[in-house]
mmCIF file of C-alpha atoms in Angstrom:
data_model
loop_
_atom_site.group_PDB
_atom_site.id
_atom_site.type_symbol
_atom_site.label_atom_id
_atom_site.label_comp_id
_atom_site.label_asym_id
_atom_site.label_seq_id
_atom_site.Cartn_x
_atom_site.Cartn_y
_atom_site.Cartn_z
ATOM 1 C CA ASN A 30 127.833 120.934 151.342
ATOM 2 C CA ALA A 31 128.292 124.571 148.854
ATOM 3 C CA GLY A 32 129.938 121.912 146.400
ATOM 4 C CA VAL A 33 131.126 123.994 143.550
ATOM 5 C CA THR A 34 132.359 126.942 144.173
ATOM 6 C CA GLN A 35 134.286 129.430 141.638
ATOM 7 C CA THR A 36 135.337 133.714 141.375
ATOM 8 C CA PRO A 37 134.970 135.118 140.449
ATOM 9 C CA LYS A 38 131.409 135.441 138.037
ATOM 10 C CA PHE A 39 131.619 138.851 136.927
ATOM 11 C CA ARG A 40 135.715 139.854 136.107
ATOM 12 C CA ILE A 41 136.699 142.729 132.179
ATOM 13 C CA LEU A 42 140.117 141.827 131.715
ATOM 14 C CA LYS A 43 142.519 144.545 129.721
ATOM 15 C CA ILE A 44 144.399 142.594 126.994
ATOM 16 C CA GLY A 45 147.663 141.325 127.640
ATOM 17 C CA GLN A 46 146.648 141.571 131.673
ATOM 18 C CA SER A 47 147.044 138.590 134.037
ATOM 19 C CA MET A 48 144.421 137.001 136.392
ATOM 20 C CA THR A 49 143.723 133.820 138.257
ATOM 21 C CA LEU A 50 140.559 131.860 137.911
ATOM 22 C CA GLN A 51 139.720 131.018 141.547
ATOM 23 C CA CYS A 52 137.878 126.647 141.731
ATOM 24 C CA ALA A 53 136.875 125.246 145.497
ATOM 25 C CA GLN A 54 135.048 122.402 145.438
ATOM 26 C CA ASP A 55 133.677 120.687 149.241
ATOM 27 C CA MET A 56 132.958 117.265 148.786
ATOM 28 C CA ASN A 57 135.984 115.961 148.847
ATOM 29 C CA HIS A 58 137.058 115.314 144.140
ATOM 30 C CA ASN A 59 139.207 113.857 143.133
ATOM 31 C CA TYR A 60 138.931 114.222 139.801
ATOM 32 C CA MET A 61 139.255 118.601 138.321
ATOM 33 C CA TYR A 62 138.107 119.684 135.491
ATOM 34 C CA TRP A 63 138.474 123.357 133.536
ATOM 35 C CA TYR A 64 136.426 124.224 130.036
ATOM 36 C CA ARG A 65 135.368 127.386 128.760
ATOM 37 C CA GLN A 66 132.006 128.115 126.467
ATOM 38 C CA ASP A 67 132.047 129.858 124.254
ATOM 39 C CA PRO A 68 128.876 132.139 123.099
ATOM 40 C CA GLY A 69 126.082 129.155 121.211
ATOM 41 C CA MET A 70 129.155 126.525 121.345
ATOM 42 C CA GLY A 71 129.220 123.461 123.504
ATOM 43 C CA LEU A 72 132.145 123.193 126.595
ATOM 44 C CA LYS A 73 135.929 123.201 125.502
ATOM 45 C CA LEU A 74 138.409 120.724 128.039
ATOM 46 C CA ILE A 75 141.327 123.977 129.218
ATOM 47 C CA TYR A 76 143.863 121.454 131.793
ATOM 48 C CA TYR A 77 141.809 118.867 133.733
ATOM 49 C CA SER A 78 143.326 117.327 137.599
ATOM 50 C CA VAL A 79 143.261 113.797 139.065
ATOM 51 C CA GLY A 80 144.399 114.274 141.894
ATOM 52 C CA ALA A 81 146.679 116.877 143.834
ATOM 53 C CA GLY A 82 149.943 117.512 142.663
ATOM 54 C CA ILE A 83 148.456 116.199 138.692
ATOM 55 C CA THR A 84 147.692 118.509 136.063
ATOM 56 C CA ASP A 85 147.224 116.874 132.383
ATOM 57 C CA LYS A 86 146.740 119.210 129.241
ATOM 58 C CA GLY A 87 143.393 119.106 127.815
ATOM 59 C CA GLU A 88 141.781 121.077 124.062
ATOM 60 C CA VAL A 89 142.726 123.933 124.881
ATOM 61 C CA PRO A 90 145.304 124.753 126.430
ATOM 62 C CA ASN A 91 147.405 127.698 125.860
ATOM 63 C CA GLY A 92 147.999 130.584 127.382
ATOM 64 C CA TYR A 93 146.724 128.753 130.548
ATOM 65 C CA ASN A 94 148.556 127.491 133.383
ATOM 66 C CA VAL A 95 146.115 125.551 136.341
ATOM 67 C CA SER A 96 147.954 123.352 139.838
ATOM 68 C CA ARG A 97 146.559 121.724 142.096
ATOM 69 C CA SER A 98 148.431 122.440 145.087
ATOM 70 C CA THR A 99 145.415 120.588 147.605
ATOM 71 C CA THR A 100 142.202 118.076 146.766
ATOM 72 C CA GLU A 101 139.852 121.183 147.684
ATOM 73 C CA ASP A 102 141.102 123.914 144.707
ATOM 74 C CA PHE A 103 142.095 123.733 141.525
ATOM 75 C CA PRO A 104 142.529 127.792 139.714
ATOM 76 C CA LEU A 105 143.735 129.207 136.820
ATOM 77 C CA ARG A 106 145.411 131.175 135.953
ATOM 78 C CA LEU A 107 145.561 133.646 132.857
ATOM 79 C CA GLU A 108 148.696 134.609 131.310
ATOM 80 C CA LEU A 109 149.007 138.327 128.824
ATOM 81 C CA ALA A 110 144.860 137.988 128.535
ATOM 82 C CA ALA A 111 143.977 138.074 124.459
ATOM 83 C CA PRO A 112 140.015 138.558 123.264
ATOM 84 C CA SER A 113 139.912 135.663 121.765
ATOM 85 C CA GLN A 114 140.422 134.180 125.754
ATOM 86 C CA THR A 115 136.846 136.144 126.671
ATOM 87 C CA SER A 116 133.956 133.562 127.673
ATOM 88 C CA VAL A 117 132.073 131.268 130.308
ATOM 89 C CA TYR A 118 134.429 129.776 132.214
ATOM 90 C CA PHE A 119 133.268 126.873 133.670
ATOM 91 C CA CYS A 120 134.825 124.603 136.506
ATOM 92 C CA ALA A 121 133.996 120.982 137.048
ATOM 93 C CA SER A 122 134.159 118.607 139.264
ATOM 94 C CA ILE A 123 133.311 114.325 139.810
ATOM 95 C CA PRO A 124 134.050 111.810 142.304
ATOM 96 C CA LEU A 125 136.225 108.685 142.519
ATOM 97 C CA ALA A 126 136.980 106.791 139.772
ATOM 98 C CA GLY A 127 134.071 104.671 139.490
ATOM 99 C CA ALA A 128 131.294 106.318 141.877
ATOM 100 C CA GLY A 129 129.890 107.722 139.250
ATOM 101 C CA GLY A 130 129.481 109.943 136.055
ATOM 102 C CA GLU A 131 127.488 112.696 136.604
ATOM 103 C CA LEU A 132 129.969 115.825 136.471
ATOM 104 C CA PHE A 133 129.171 118.944 138.964
ATOM 105 C CA PHE A 134 130.113 122.443 137.939
ATOM 106 C CA GLY A 135 130.377 125.623 139.509
ATOM 107 C CA GLU A 136 128.273 128.468 138.358
ATOM 108 C CA GLY A 137 130.659 130.021 136.112
ATOM 109 C CA SER A 138 133.315 132.913 135.841
ATOM 110 C CA ARG A 139 132.079 135.183 132.265
ATOM 111 C CA LEU A 140 135.780 136.791 131.773
ATOM 112 C CA THR A 141 135.506 139.722 128.949
ATOM 113 C CA VAL A 142 138.987 140.250 127.491
ATOM 114 C CA LEU A 143 138.896 144.420 125.368
ATOM 115 C CA GLY B 3 140.081 111.136 119.136
ATOM 116 C CA GLU B 4 136.799 111.377 119.362
ATOM 117 C CA ASN B 5 134.993 113.487 117.724
ATOM 118 C CA VAL B 6 131.113 114.056 118.773
ATOM 119 C CA GLU B 7 128.458 115.719 116.695
ATOM 120 C CA GLN B 8 124.709 117.141 117.225
ATOM 121 C CA HIS B 9 121.977 118.090 115.085
ATOM 122 C CA PRO B 10 119.511 119.633 114.684
ATOM 123 C CA SER B 11 120.822 123.345 115.917
ATOM 124 C CA THR B 12 117.962 124.309 116.658
ATOM 125 C CA LEU B 13 114.587 122.483 117.217
ATOM 126 C CA SER B 14 111.690 124.116 117.293
ATOM 127 C CA VAL B 15 107.828 121.838 119.203
ATOM 128 C CA GLN B 16 105.010 123.251 120.256
ATOM 129 C CA GLU B 17 104.302 122.409 123.741
ATOM 130 C CA GLY B 18 102.878 118.728 124.776
ATOM 131 C CA ASP B 19 104.225 117.213 121.085
ATOM 132 C CA SER B 20 107.693 115.660 121.923
ATOM 133 C CA ALA B 21 110.931 116.943 121.155
ATOM 134 C CA VAL B 22 114.397 114.455 118.987
ATOM 135 C CA ILE B 23 118.348 115.135 119.821
ATOM 136 C CA LYS B 24 120.689 113.369 118.321
ATOM 137 C CA CYS B 25 124.320 112.847 118.464
ATOM 138 C CA THR B 26 126.606 110.347 116.500
ATOM 139 C CA TYR B 27 129.926 109.435 117.897
ATOM 140 C CA SER B 28 133.912 108.321 116.429
ATOM 141 C CA ASP B 29 135.489 105.998 118.695
ATOM 142 C CA SER B 30 133.801 102.982 119.573
ATOM 143 C CA ALA B 31 135.810 102.183 122.162
ATOM 144 C CA SER B 32 133.494 105.525 123.840
ATOM 145 C CA ASN B 33 131.539 103.533 126.545
ATOM 146 C CA TYR B 34 129.649 106.498 128.262
ATOM 147 C CA PHE B 35 127.080 108.573 127.682
ATOM 148 C CA PRO B 36 125.799 111.511 129.010
ATOM 149 C CA TRP B 37 122.515 114.253 128.693
ATOM 150 C CA TYR B 38 123.275 117.563 130.197
ATOM 151 C CA LYS B 39 120.424 121.114 130.218
ATOM 152 C CA GLN B 40 121.834 124.089 130.446
ATOM 153 C CA GLU B 41 119.197 127.244 131.454
ATOM 154 C CA LEU B 42 120.037 130.955 130.009
ATOM 155 C CA GLY B 43 123.609 132.117 131.926
ATOM 156 C CA LYS B 44 123.512 128.651 134.149
ATOM 157 C CA ARG B 45 125.543 125.565 134.935
ATOM 158 C CA PRO B 46 124.181 123.011 132.606
ATOM 159 C CA GLN B 47 123.633 120.315 134.626
ATOM 160 C CA LEU B 48 123.411 116.199 133.316
ATOM 161 C CA ILE B 49 119.869 115.174 133.249
ATOM 162 C CA ILE B 50 120.083 111.427 131.974
ATOM 163 C CA ASP B 51 122.565 108.612 131.185
ATOM 164 C CA ILE B 52 123.713 105.646 129.494
ATOM 165 C CA ARG B 53 126.156 103.164 129.567
ATOM 166 C CA SER B 54 127.353 101.570 126.305
ATOM 167 C CA ASN B 55 125.531 97.947 128.333
ATOM 168 C CA VAL B 56 122.722 99.310 127.530
ATOM 169 C CA GLY B 57 120.523 99.536 125.331
ATOM 170 C CA GLU B 58 117.663 102.036 126.593
ATOM 171 C CA LYS B 59 117.239 103.979 129.704
ATOM 172 C CA LYS B 60 114.194 106.197 130.604
ATOM 173 C CA ASP B 61 113.295 108.577 133.142
ATOM 174 C CA GLN B 62 109.675 109.802 133.638
ATOM 175 C CA ARG B 63 109.010 112.042 130.476
ATOM 176 C CA ILE B 64 112.918 112.106 129.430
ATOM 177 C CA ALA B 65 114.975 108.437 127.450
ATOM 178 C CA VAL B 66 117.840 108.203 126.664
ATOM 179 C CA THR B 67 118.522 105.585 123.202
ATOM 180 C CA LEU B 68 121.341 103.925 122.566
ATOM 181 C CA ASN B 69 122.425 102.419 118.972
ATOM 182 C CA LYS B 70 126.668 101.119 119.888
ATOM 183 C CA THR B 71 126.627 99.481 116.555
ATOM 184 C CA ALA B 72 125.920 102.965 114.442
ATOM 185 C CA LYS B 73 127.553 105.096 117.348
ATOM 186 C CA HIS B 74 124.562 107.655 117.755
ATOM 187 C CA PHE B 75 123.000 107.754 120.034
ATOM 188 C CA SER B 76 119.694 109.737 120.877
ATOM 189 C CA LEU B 77 117.719 112.023 123.579
ATOM 190 C CA HIS B 78 113.541 111.986 123.801
ATOM 191 C CA ILE B 79 111.343 114.021 125.719
ATOM 192 C CA THR B 80 107.400 113.374 125.072
ATOM 193 C CA GLU B 81 104.639 116.032 127.454
ATOM 194 C CA THR B 82 107.663 119.112 125.816
ATOM 195 C CA GLN B 83 106.510 122.015 129.319
ATOM 196 C CA PRO B 84 107.893 125.779 128.408
ATOM 197 C CA GLU B 85 110.001 124.971 131.493
ATOM 198 C CA ASP B 86 111.713 121.737 128.215
ATOM 199 C CA SER B 87 113.261 125.151 126.384
ATOM 200 C CA ALA B 88 116.911 125.431 127.010
ATOM 201 C CA VAL B 89 120.461 124.317 125.534
ATOM 202 C CA TYR B 90 120.948 120.520 125.590
ATOM 203 C CA PHE B 91 124.220 118.542 125.297
ATOM 204 C CA CYS B 92 125.844 115.524 124.242
ATOM 205 C CA ALA B 93 128.899 114.071 125.518
ATOM 206 C CA ALA B 94 131.011 111.118 125.105
ATOM 207 C CA ARG B 95 133.763 109.655 127.220
ATOM 208 C CA HIS B 96 136.198 107.311 126.725
ATOM 209 C CA ALA B 97 137.020 105.244 128.957
ATOM 210 C CA GLN B 98 140.874 105.611 129.107
ATOM 211 C CA SER B 99 139.890 108.957 129.232
ATOM 212 C CA ASN B 100 140.721 110.157 132.692
ATOM 213 C CA TYR B 101 137.075 110.679 132.977
ATOM 214 C CA GLN B 102 137.490 113.426 129.866
ATOM 215 C CA LEU B 103 134.226 114.137 128.413
ATOM 216 C CA ILE B 104 133.274 115.220 124.474
ATOM 217 C CA TRP B 105 130.957 117.247 124.706
ATOM 218 C CA GLY B 106 128.377 118.137 121.321
ATOM 219 C CA ALA B 107 128.275 120.923 120.835
ATOM 220 C CA GLY B 108 124.228 121.562 121.416
ATOM 221 C CA THR B 109 120.642 121.648 120.543
ATOM 222 C CA LYS B 110 118.980 124.849 120.704
ATOM 223 C CA LEU B 111 114.950 123.399 122.346
ATOM 224 C CA ILE B 112 112.787 126.173 121.912
ATOM 225 C CA ILE B 113 109.141 124.849 122.909
ATOM 226 C CA LYS B 114 106.403 126.965 121.340
ATOM 227 C CA PRO B 115 102.937 127.621 123.600
#
């Protein structure tokens, strides 16, 4: 199993551009999450999904959108990028409810908006 | 909603000494408390966790204690080694939260040789 795979690993955007961060997991996990981590800070939840076709907002959803058309994929869309979105983005997943609490993280996507 | 506070923000200890990091949470309904270690430029990784029906859990040099009455939990690392240098995050999860974790701000642990 590859686990949780994120692409791209690094990206520089200009203000106002849009892009999609890709996240895929091959562990058949139902729950998937997108976090952002600003320098020297903890993790803030952007969006999450409890299964295909179901998504919901986390703590900091403004400026982002997600979709979950399959169990495997959970892309994060940034519209009209702003410098405040400069951050490291982590995708994570866990199995079905009750199967354990460990979050499986991707390697992260480092985004800079100039 | 849940709020998690973590202290200290930086901790420097001599190699071989013990390190203790403390977290407090606000929601008495939270029932799961993990600790993650994040090395520089890497993803967070779970090192130990505890559920609310347990007061203490150990795994070799690492232990976590939970005081539900006071709503705080602590990470204890004994016989620290250079590879323990990292940022450590605590988190709390509410039973009805769809497995959402609320994270502390992190503690940078520095092991001095």
